[in-house]
Structure formats: structure tokens, C-alpha cells
CSV table of C-alpha atoms in Angstrom, one decimal:
chain,number,residue,atom,x,y,z
A,1,MET,CA,-33.9,7.3,16.3
A,2,PHE,CA,-30.3,5.7,16.0
A,3,SER,CA,-28.1,6.5,12.9
A,4,PRO,CA,-24.8,4.8,12.3
A,5,ALA,CA,-23.3,8.3,11.3
A,6,HIS,CA,-24.6,9.9,13.8
A,7,ALA,CA,-23.1,7.4,16.6
A,8,TRP,CA,-19.7,7.6,14.9
A,9,SER,CA,-19.7,11.6,14.7
A,10,ALA,CA,-20.7,11.5,19.0
A,11,LEU,CA,-17.7,8.9,19.2
A,12,VAL,CA,-15.2,11.0,17.1
A,13,ASP,CA,-16.2,14.5,19.0
A,14,ALA,CA,-16.0,12.7,22.7
A,15,PHE,CA,-12.5,11.0,21.4
A,16,SER,CA,-11.2,14.1,20.1
A,17,GLN,CA,-11.9,16.4,23.3
A,18,HIS,CA,-11.2,14.1,25.9
A,19,GLY,CA,-8.4,12.0,24.5
A,20,VAL,CA,-6.5,13.5,21.5
A,21,LEU,CA,-7.1,17.7,22.4
A,22,PRO,CA,-5.3,16.9,26.0
A,23,LEU,CA,-2.3,14.6,24.5
A,24,LEU,CA,-1.7,17.4,22.1
A,25,GLN,CA,-2.0,20.3,24.1
A,26,SER,CA,0.5,18.1,26.6
A,27,LEU,CA,2.8,18.2,24.1
A,28,HIS,CA,2.7,21.6,23.0
A,29,ILE,CA,2.0,20.8,19.3
A,30,ASP,CA,-1.8,21.5,19.5
A,31,LYS,CA,-1.5,24.5,17.4
A,32,LEU,CA,0.4,23.1,14.8
A,33,ALA,CA,-3.0,22.2,12.3
A,34,GLY,CA,-6.3,22.2,12.4
A,35,ASP,CA,-9.1,20.7,14.3
A,36,PRO,CA,-7.9,17.6,16.0
A,37,ARG,CA,-10.9,15.6,15.2
A,38,GLU,CA,-9.3,14.9,12.1
A,39,ILE,CA,-6.6,13.1,14.1
A,40,ALA,CA,-9.2,11.4,16.3
A,41,GLU,CA,-11.3,10.3,13.4
A,42,SER,CA,-7.9,8.6,11.8
A,43,LEU,CA,-6.9,6.9,14.9
A,44,LEU,CA,-10.7,5.4,15.6
A,45,ILE,CA,-10.4,4.4,11.6
A,46,ALA,CA,-7.0,2.7,12.4
A,47,VAL,CA,-8.4,1.0,15.4
A,48,VAL,CA,-11.4,-0.4,13.2
A,49,GLN,CA,-8.9,-1.5,10.5
A,50,VAL,CA,-7.1,-3.4,12.9
A,51,ALA,CA,-10.1,-5.2,15.2
A,52,ILE,CA,-11.1,-6.0,11.2
A,53,ILE,CA,-7.6,-7.8,10.3
A,54,ALA,CA,-7.7,-9.6,13.2
A,55,CYS,CA,-11.0,-10.9,13.7
A,56,LEU,CA,-12.1,-11.6,10.0
A,57,PHE,CA,-8.4,-11.6,7.8
A,58,ARG,CA,-6.5,-13.5,10.1
A,59,PRO,CA,-8.7,-16.3,10.9
A,60,LEU,CA,-9.2,-17.2,7.3
A,61,GLU,CA,-4.9,-17.6,7.3
A,62,THR,CA,-5.9,-20.5,10.0
A,63,PHE,CA,-8.5,-22.5,8.3
A,64,TRP,CA,-7.6,-21.6,4.5
A,65,PRO,CA,-3.7,-21.3,4.0
A,66,ALA,CA,-2.0,-20.5,0.6
A,67,GLU,CA,0.7,-22.2,2.5
A,68,ARG,CA,2.2,-23.5,5.8
A,69,TRP,CA,4.0,-21.2,7.6
A,70,SER,CA,7.7,-22.7,8.2
A,71,ASP,CA,9.1,-19.8,10.4
A,72,ARG,CA,6.5,-18.0,12.0
A,73,LYS,CA,8.2,-15.5,14.0
A,74,LEU,CA,8.6,-13.9,10.0
A,75,THR,CA,5.3,-12.5,10.5
A,76,ARG,CA,6.1,-10.9,13.7
A,77,VAL,CA,7.5,-8.1,12.4
A,78,ASP,CA,4.7,-7.2,10.3
A,79,PHE,CA,2.1,-7.4,12.9
A,80,GLN,CA,4.3,-5.2,15.3
A,81,TYR,CA,4.8,-2.6,12.2
A,82,THR,CA,0.9,-2.3,11.3
A,83,LEU,CA,0.1,-1.4,14.8
A,84,TRP,CA,2.9,1.2,14.6
A,85,MET,CA,1.7,2.6,11.3
A,86,LEU,CA,-1.7,2.8,11.7
A,87,ILE,CA,-2.3,3.9,15.3
A,88,GLY,CA,1.0,6.0,15.5
A,89,ILE,CA,3.0,7.0,12.5
A,90,PHE,CA,-0.2,7.4,10.3
A,91,PRO,CA,-2.9,9.7,12.1
A,92,LEU,CA,0.3,11.5,13.7
A,93,PHE,CA,1.6,12.4,9.6
A,94,SER,CA,-1.5,13.4,8.4
A,95,TYR,CA,-2.4,15.9,11.5
A,96,LEU,CA,0.6,17.4,11.5
A,97,VAL,CA,1.7,17.3,7.6
A,98,LEU,CA,-1.0,16.7,5.3
A,99,THR,CA,-3.5,18.7,7.1
A,100,PRO,CA,-1.6,21.8,7.2
A,101,ILE,CA,-0.6,21.3,3.4
A,102,ALA,CA,-4.5,21.0,2.6
A,103,ASN,CA,-4.9,24.1,4.8
A,104,TYR,CA,-2.1,26.0,2.9
A,105,PHE,CA,-3.6,25.4,-0.6
A,106,GLY,CA,-7.5,25.8,0.9
A,107,GLY,CA,-8.4,22.2,0.9
A,108,VAL,CA,-11.6,21.5,0.9
A,109,SER,CA,-14.1,21.2,4.1
A,110,SER,CA,-16.2,18.1,4.9
A,111,GLY,CA,-19.5,20.0,5.4
A,112,PRO,CA,-22.4,19.5,2.9
A,113,ASP,CA,-22.4,22.5,1.2
A,114,THR,CA,-18.8,22.6,0.0
A,115,SER,CA,-17.3,21.5,-3.2
A,116,SER,CA,-14.4,21.7,-5.2
A,117,ARG,CA,-16.5,23.5,-7.8
A,118,ASP,CA,-14.0,26.3,-7.9
A,119,SER,CA,-11.1,24.2,-8.8
A,120,ILE,CA,-10.8,23.4,-12.3
A,121,LEU,CA,-9.5,19.9,-11.7
A,122,GLY,CA,-12.3,19.3,-9.1
A,123,ILE,CA,-14.8,16.4,-10.2
A,124,THR,CA,-18.0,18.4,-9.2
A,125,HIS,CA,-16.6,21.5,-11.3
A,126,TRP,CA,-17.4,19.3,-14.3
A,127,PHE,CA,-20.3,17.5,-12.9
A,128,PRO,CA,-21.8,19.2,-10.8
A,129,ALA,CA,-25.0,16.8,-10.2
A,130,LEU,CA,-22.5,14.6,-8.4
A,131,ASP,CA,-22.9,17.0,-5.7
A,132,HIS,CA,-26.5,15.4,-4.8
A,133,HIS,CA,-25.3,11.9,-5.2
A,134,PRO,CA,-22.8,11.2,-2.4
A,135,LEU,CA,-22.3,7.4,-3.0
A,136,ALA,CA,-21.8,8.1,-6.9
A,137,LEU,CA,-19.3,10.7,-6.1
A,138,PHE,CA,-17.6,8.8,-3.8
A,139,LEU,CA,-17.4,6.1,-6.4
A,140,VAL,CA,-15.8,8.5,-9.0
A,141,TYR,CA,-13.3,9.5,-6.6
A,142,TYR,CA,-12.3,5.7,-5.7
A,143,VAL,CA,-12.0,5.1,-9.5
A,144,ILE,CA,-9.3,8.0,-9.8
A,145,TYR,CA,-7.7,7.2,-7.0
A,146,ASP,CA,-7.2,3.5,-7.6
A,147,LEU,CA,-6.1,4.1,-11.0
A,148,VAL,CA,-3.4,6.7,-9.6
A,149,TYR,CA,-1.9,4.0,-7.1
A,150,TYR,CA,-2.0,1.5,-10.0
A,151,THR,CA,0.3,3.9,-11.8
A,152,MET,CA,2.5,4.8,-9.0
A,153,HIS,CA,2.9,1.5,-8.2
A,154,ARG,CA,4.4,0.2,-11.5
A,155,VAL,CA,6.5,3.0,-10.8
A,156,GLN,CA,8.0,2.0,-7.7
A,157,HIS,CA,8.6,-1.1,-9.6
A,158,ALA,CA,10.3,0.2,-12.5
A,159,LEU,CA,12.4,3.2,-10.8
A,160,PRO,CA,15.4,1.7,-9.2
A,161,TRP,CA,15.9,4.3,-6.1
A,162,TRP,CA,12.2,4.3,-5.5
A,163,TRP,CA,12.1,0.1,-5.7
A,164,ALA,CA,15.1,0.2,-3.1
A,165,LEU,CA,12.6,1.8,-0.6
A,166,HIS,CA,9.5,-0.3,-1.6
A,167,SER,CA,11.7,-3.5,-1.8
A,168,MET,CA,11.6,-3.5,1.8
A,169,HIS,CA,7.4,-4.6,1.6
A,170,HIS,CA,8.1,-7.4,-1.0
A,171,SER,CA,11.1,-8.9,1.0
A,172,THR,CA,8.8,-10.9,3.3
A,173,ARG,CA,9.4,-14.6,3.0
A,174,GLN,CA,6.0,-15.2,4.3
A,175,MET,CA,3.2,-13.3,3.3
A,176,SER,CA,0.3,-12.6,5.9
A,177,CYS,CA,-2.5,-10.4,6.5
A,178,TRP,CA,-0.1,-7.7,8.4
A,179,THR,CA,2.1,-7.5,5.5
A,180,ASN,CA,0.4,-4.6,3.4
A,181,ASP,CA,1.5,-2.3,6.2
A,182,ARG,CA,4.9,-3.3,5.8
A,183,GLY,CA,6.9,-0.4,4.2
A,184,SER,CA,9.8,2.5,4.3
A,185,LEU,CA,8.6,5.4,5.9
A,186,VAL,CA,10.2,7.2,3.1
A,187,ASP,CA,7.9,5.2,0.7
A,188,GLY,CA,5.2,6.0,2.9
A,189,PHE,CA,5.7,9.8,2.9
A,190,ILE,CA,5.8,9.6,-0.8
A,191,GLN,CA,2.8,7.6,-1.7
A,192,SER,CA,0.9,10.0,0.9
A,193,MET,CA,1.9,13.4,-0.9
A,194,ILE,CA,0.9,12.1,-4.2
A,195,LEU,CA,-2.5,10.5,-3.2
A,196,ALA,CA,-3.2,13.6,-1.2
A,197,VAL,CA,-2.3,16.1,-4.1
A,198,VAL,CA,-4.5,14.0,-5.8
A,199,GLY,CA,-6.9,14.1,-3.5
A,200,LEU,CA,-7.2,17.8,-3.1
A,201,ALA,CA,-6.8,18.2,-6.6
A,202,ILE,CA,-10.0,16.4,-7.4
A,203,GLY,CA,-12.0,18.0,-4.4
A,204,VAL,CA,-12.3,14.9,-1.8
A,205,ALA,CA,-13.1,16.5,1.6
A,206,PRO,CA,-11.1,15.0,4.2
A,207,THR,CA,-13.5,12.7,5.8
A,208,ASP,CA,-14.4,11.2,2.5
A,209,PHE,CA,-10.2,11.0,1.8
A,210,ALA,CA,-9.9,8.8,5.2
A,211,TRP,CA,-13.0,6.3,4.5
A,212,LEU,CA,-10.8,6.0,0.6
A,213,MET,CA,-8.1,5.1,2.6
A,214,LEU,CA,-9.3,2.7,4.8
A,215,LEU,CA,-11.2,1.0,2.2
A,216,GLY,CA,-8.3,1.0,0.2
A,217,GLU,CA,-6.1,-0.5,3.0
A,218,LEU,CA,-8.7,-3.3,3.7
A,219,VAL,CA,-8.8,-4.5,0.5
A,220,GLN,CA,-4.8,-4.7,0.6
A,221,ASN,CA,-4.9,-6.2,4.0
A,222,PHE,CA,-7.3,-8.8,2.7
A,223,SER,CA,-5.2,-9.2,-0.7
A,224,HIS,CA,-2.0,-10.0,1.3
A,225,THR,CA,-3.9,-12.8,3.2
A,226,ASN,CA,-2.2,-15.9,3.4
A,227,THR,CA,-4.9,-17.7,2.0
A,228,ARG,CA,-6.1,-19.3,-1.3
A,229,LEU,CA,-9.6,-17.7,-1.6
A,230,ASN,CA,-10.3,-15.8,-4.4
A,231,PHE,CA,-13.2,-14.4,-6.3
A,232,GLY,CA,-13.4,-16.6,-9.1
A,233,PRO,CA,-13.7,-15.9,-12.9
A,234,VAL,CA,-15.8,-13.2,-13.2
A,235,PHE,CA,-15.2,-11.0,-10.2
A,236,GLY,CA,-11.5,-11.9,-10.1
A,237,ARG,CA,-11.4,-9.8,-13.5
A,238,LEU,CA,-12.8,-6.9,-11.6
A,239,PHE,CA,-11.6,-7.1,-8.3
A,240,VAL,CA,-8.2,-7.8,-6.5
A,241,ASP,CA,-8.3,-11.4,-4.4
A,242,PRO,CA,-5.7,-12.8,-2.4
A,243,THR,CA,-5.1,-15.5,-5.0
A,244,PHE,CA,-4.2,-12.6,-7.6
A,245,HIS,CA,-1.8,-10.4,-5.3
A,246,ARG,CA,0.3,-13.3,-4.1
A,247,LEU,CA,1.1,-13.9,-7.7
A,248,HIS,CA,2.7,-9.7,-7.6
A,249,HIS,CA,5.0,-11.2,-4.4
A,250,MET,CA,6.2,-14.3,-6.1
A,251,ARG,CA,9.9,-15.1,-6.2
A,252,VAL,CA,11.5,-14.9,-9.8
A,253,ASP,CA,10.9,-18.2,-11.7
A,254,PRO,CA,14.1,-18.5,-14.1
A,255,THR,CA,12.7,-20.5,-16.4
A,256,ARG,CA,9.9,-18.0,-17.5
A,257,PRO,CA,11.6,-14.6,-17.1
A,258,ASN,CA,9.6,-11.4,-16.3
A,259,LEU,CA,6.9,-13.5,-15.1
A,260,HIS,CA,6.6,-11.8,-11.8
A,261,ASN,CA,6.0,-8.5,-13.3
A,262,CYS,CA,2.4,-8.7,-12.9
A,263,ASN,CA,-1.0,-7.6,-10.8
A,264,TYR,CA,-0.1,-4.5,-9.8
A,265,GLY,CA,-3.6,-3.4,-8.8
A,266,GLN,CA,-4.9,-2.5,-5.2
A,267,VAL,CA,-8.5,-2.7,-5.3
A,268,PHE,CA,-9.6,-2.9,-9.0
A,269,SER,CA,-7.6,-5.5,-11.0
A,270,ILE,CA,-9.5,-4.1,-14.2
A,271,TRP,CA,-6.2,-1.8,-14.7
A,272,ASP,CA,-4.0,-4.9,-14.9
A,273,VAL,CA,-6.6,-6.3,-17.7
A,274,LEU,CA,-6.7,-3.1,-19.4
A,275,PHE,CA,-2.5,-2.2,-19.5
A,276,GLY,CA,-1.9,-6.3,-19.9
A,277,THR,CA,-0.2,-6.6,-16.7
A,278,ALA,CA,-2.8,-9.3,-15.0
A,279,LEU,CA,-1.7,-13.0,-14.3
A,280,TYR,CA,-4.1,-15.6,-13.5
A,281,GLY,CA,-4.3,-19.4,-13.3
A,282,GLU,CA,-0.8,-19.9,-11.8
A,283,PRO,CA,-0.7,-22.6,-8.8
A,284,ILE,CA,0.3,-21.3,-5.2
A,285,ARG,CA,4.2,-20.2,-5.8
A,286,PRO,CA,6.8,-19.1,-2.7
A,287,THR,CA,7.1,-15.3,-2.2
A,288,GLY,CA,10.0,-13.3,-1.4
A,289,VAL,CA,13.0,-11.6,-3.5
A,290,GLY,CA,15.7,-13.4,-4.8
A,291,ASP,CA,18.2,-10.6,-4.2
A,292,PRO,CA,20.3,-11.4,-1.0
A,293,VAL,CA,20.7,-7.7,-0.3
A,294,VAL,CA,17.1,-7.6,0.1
A,295,ASP,CA,16.3,-10.8,1.2
A,296,GLY,CA,18.4,-9.8,4.4
A,297,ASP,CA,15.3,-7.9,5.5
A,298,ASN,CA,13.9,-11.0,7.2
A,299,GLU,CA,17.0,-10.6,9.5
A,300,HIS,CA,15.9,-7.3,10.9
A,301,GLY,CA,13.8,-5.7,13.4
A,302,LEU,CA,11.4,-2.7,12.9
A,303,VAL,CA,14.5,-0.2,13.3
A,304,GLY,CA,16.4,-2.3,11.4
A,305,LEU,CA,14.1,-2.9,8.3
A,306,HIS,CA,14.1,1.2,7.8
A,307,TRP,CA,17.7,1.3,8.1
A,308,ALA,CA,18.3,-1.2,5.3
A,309,ALA,CA,15.8,-0.1,3.0
A,310,PHE,CA,17.3,3.8,3.4
A,311,LYS,CA,20.9,2.3,2.7
A,312,ARG,CA,19.4,0.7,-0.8
A,313,PHE,CA,17.7,3.8,-1.4
A,314,TRP,CA,20.9,6.3,-0.9
A,315,GLY,CA,23.2,4.0,-2.8
A,316,ALA,CA,20.6,4.0,-5.7
A,317,VAL,CA,19.4,7.6,-5.8
A,318,ARG,CA,23.2,9.2,-6.3
A,319,THR,CA,23.7,7.3,-9.0
A,320,LEU,CA,22.5,7.6,-12.6
A,321,ASP,CA,21.8,4.1,-12.8
A,322,GLY,CA,19.5,4.7,-10.1
A,323,TRP,CA,17.3,7.1,-11.9
A,324,LYS,CA,17.1,4.8,-15.0
A,325,PRO,CA,13.7,2.8,-15.2
A,326,GLY,CA,14.5,-1.3,-15.2
A,327,GLU,CA,14.8,-4.1,-12.9
A,328,VAL,CA,17.8,-4.2,-10.7
A,329,SER,CA,19.6,-6.1,-7.6
A,330,PHE,CA,21.9,-4.1,-5.0
A,331,GLY,CA,25.7,-4.8,-5.4
A,332,PRO,CA,28.6,-3.4,-3.4
A,333,GLY,CA,27.9,0.2,-1.7
A,334,TYR,CA,23.8,-0.6,-2.4
A,335,ARG,CA,24.2,0.8,-6.1
A,336,PRO,CA,21.9,-0.5,-8.5
A,337,VAL,CA,23.1,-3.8,-11.1
A,338,ARG,CA,20.8,-4.4,-14.1
A,339,VAL,CA,19.0,-7.6,-14.3
A,340,ASP,CA,18.4,-9.3,-17.1
A,341,HIS,CA,16.3,-12.7,-16.7
A,342,ALA,CA,15.6,-13.2,-20.1
A,343,ALA,CA,19.6,-13.8,-20.6
A,344,HIS,CA,19.4,-16.6,-18.1
A,345,ALA,CA,16.2,-18.3,-19.4
A,346,PRO,CA,16.3,-22.1,-20.7
A,347,ALA,CA,16.2,-22.6,-24.5
A,348,PRO,CA,12.9,-23.3,-25.5
A,349,ASP,CA,14.1,-27.1,-26.4
A,350,SER,CA,16.2,-27.5,-23.7
A,351,ASP,CA,15.5,-30.8,-21.9
A,352,GLY,CA,18.5,-29.9,-19.3
A,353,PRO,CA,17.9,-28.2,-16.1
A,354,ALA,CA,17.2,-24.5,-16.0
A,355,PRO,CA,20.0,-22.5,-15.3
A,356,VAL,CA,20.4,-20.6,-11.7
A,357,VAL,CA,19.2,-16.9,-12.2
A,358,PRO,CA,21.7,-14.4,-10.6
A,359,GLU,CA,20.3,-12.9,-7.8
A,360,ALA,CA,18.0,-10.6,-8.3
A,361,VAL,CA,15.0,-8.3,-7.3
A,362,THR,CA,11.9,-9.5,-7.8
A,363,ALA,CA,8.3,-8.1,-8.0
A,364,ASP,CA,6.3,-7.6,-5.1
């Protein structure tokens, strides 16, 4: 009898034996990590993700756009970067870095009879019954994973040296379904290590972790889509949709200070609701950043983007201000400069035009 799970497993095995392993052997790196099946599965998952983005999300931008792009070429670098990251960097990073770390710390196996019972932080250590309910266990894993991501994302915005890296993702003036994977490699490394450590601590098997990542990434690809679609007044309070996340990418509004510090969730918008960072009901707004140093990313290609982000990071991480939480722009030498939007907001009874806010970093 045909089984999608068995068909997928057979495809992974075939690709591992006839594609990945010969390549790794030719590069003489096949002894550096564990089973090449894992990188084969990562590559196939990436192909599935790219196909879904191209065949489902991209058409939405054509038929129900949130805005008409004034310069389509600005989205080209995000498309190129997505292919580069998903089909190249991420699987290789997972194979050569994350897998050895998991093995060193005695990472869990993906087999059905192994669990995290031996780890005091493992979910099934405390709730062994979940071992017999894989879907429920996966949901628990995902809720924890998503809460960790929400917390991490807020820190990315609050800590200047981390924002210096993360701002590369926010600098795009024209969001699209390819924007999600636009980000500094250093930022990606930090995020991956945090999420991988949490995954190992709570006992997520490698295969489950790969699917956790795919689900999260697909939802983020969808939420970055340039479309007006939303989930409505009920489901929109539970899950992140494109309208909700677009507000997270909006430029600073000088008449409403700090409005842009909102909507940090990855998959579940419930975290924003619970922690008071949710924003709903706003009209479609322009996206991008106000800081001219970060906005300059739009003039670069793939290599230039990373070099610009690294210069901001290096300028911030070496200074005391780079470690003090708060919103910043980047001045001479890429040093962080504090920004106080409230100080430039118009008076409540003012009828005149709003003053221009000094160039400043905006939220993603």
C-alpha cells in the first residue's frame, strides 16, 4: 500500500546514496559529521519550500498585492538569496556544524524508540505519555520553539549589535515572498545555534526539528508575501498573516512614535497579544527603514549586503552603546546612535505638519 511517509523516506535514501554522499566524498568531507541522509533530507525539504513559495505564494502577490512595486529589481536579490540559503548554505551548515554539536552532546535519535526521557529538560521526561502521541508532542515542541523565536526576535530589535545584523532583513523597501530568507549569515548562525540548543534540550529528534524549521519558514515566507490577505478577527489573533507582519516592517511614523515596535511573532500571533506588542487595524504602510546607513543595503548585491551588515555589527559590538538595549541608528564609523522618536513627535494639540524625525532604524 502506498504511504507518503514511506515514499518520502525512499526518496531521501536514494538522494543520499546517489547524490549527497558521492558529492561529499569527492570533496573529502564525508567523515566530518554523521549520516549524509540528514543533509539529503534538508536539501529535499528546501526544494519543497522553494516550490511552495514559487507556485503558491508568488501568485498571491500578482492577484492580491498589498502595494504595486515601483522597482521590481529590488526583489531580485531576495530571490537569489533565498535559493542560495535554502539549497546551499543552510543544509551544509546543518550537516557540518549542527549535527556534530548534536552528536557531541549526545543528541537524540530520530528512531521511534528513543526519546528525551534521560534529559531533565526533555518534554517526554516530564510527560512520558506524549511519546505515544507524536502529533501532540510535535505541537508541544512547536509552541516552545515559537515562543523562543518570539523572545529572540524582540532581543534582535532591542540589542544594538544584534540589530546591526538583523537590520539587513528589515532594509528591503519592497517586501515579497522571498524576503524572509534575506538576512546576515552571522545573524543566521546565532539564531540557528539558539534554536538548535533549545531543540536538543527539550529532546526534539533531528527529523522533527527539520520539519519544525520547514513549518516555521513556510509561515514566514507567507507572512512576508506582498498581499492584503489576512486571517480575520478571530484567527488573526492566533496566527501571523501577511497584513499583521507587514506592520512589523513599516517605516517609522513621526506622528505616532514607537508604533513600529510591534508584531514580532513568527507563527503564533498570540505571543504579541499576550505580551502587549500586537497591532491590528492599521492601513497598508510603506516598508523599509529610515536610517540611511541601513537603507543603503538596497544598493548592494548578495556580497555587498553581508559586508554592509558586518560593518554595522563590528561598529556596534565594540562599543558600550552597542550592548545597551534601545533603538539606534548608525553614525560615523557605524557606531550606534540613540534614537528617541517621542522627542520628535508633534504636540497633541498641534495643527501644523509633523516634524521630520532624524533618520532612524525602524522595526522589521
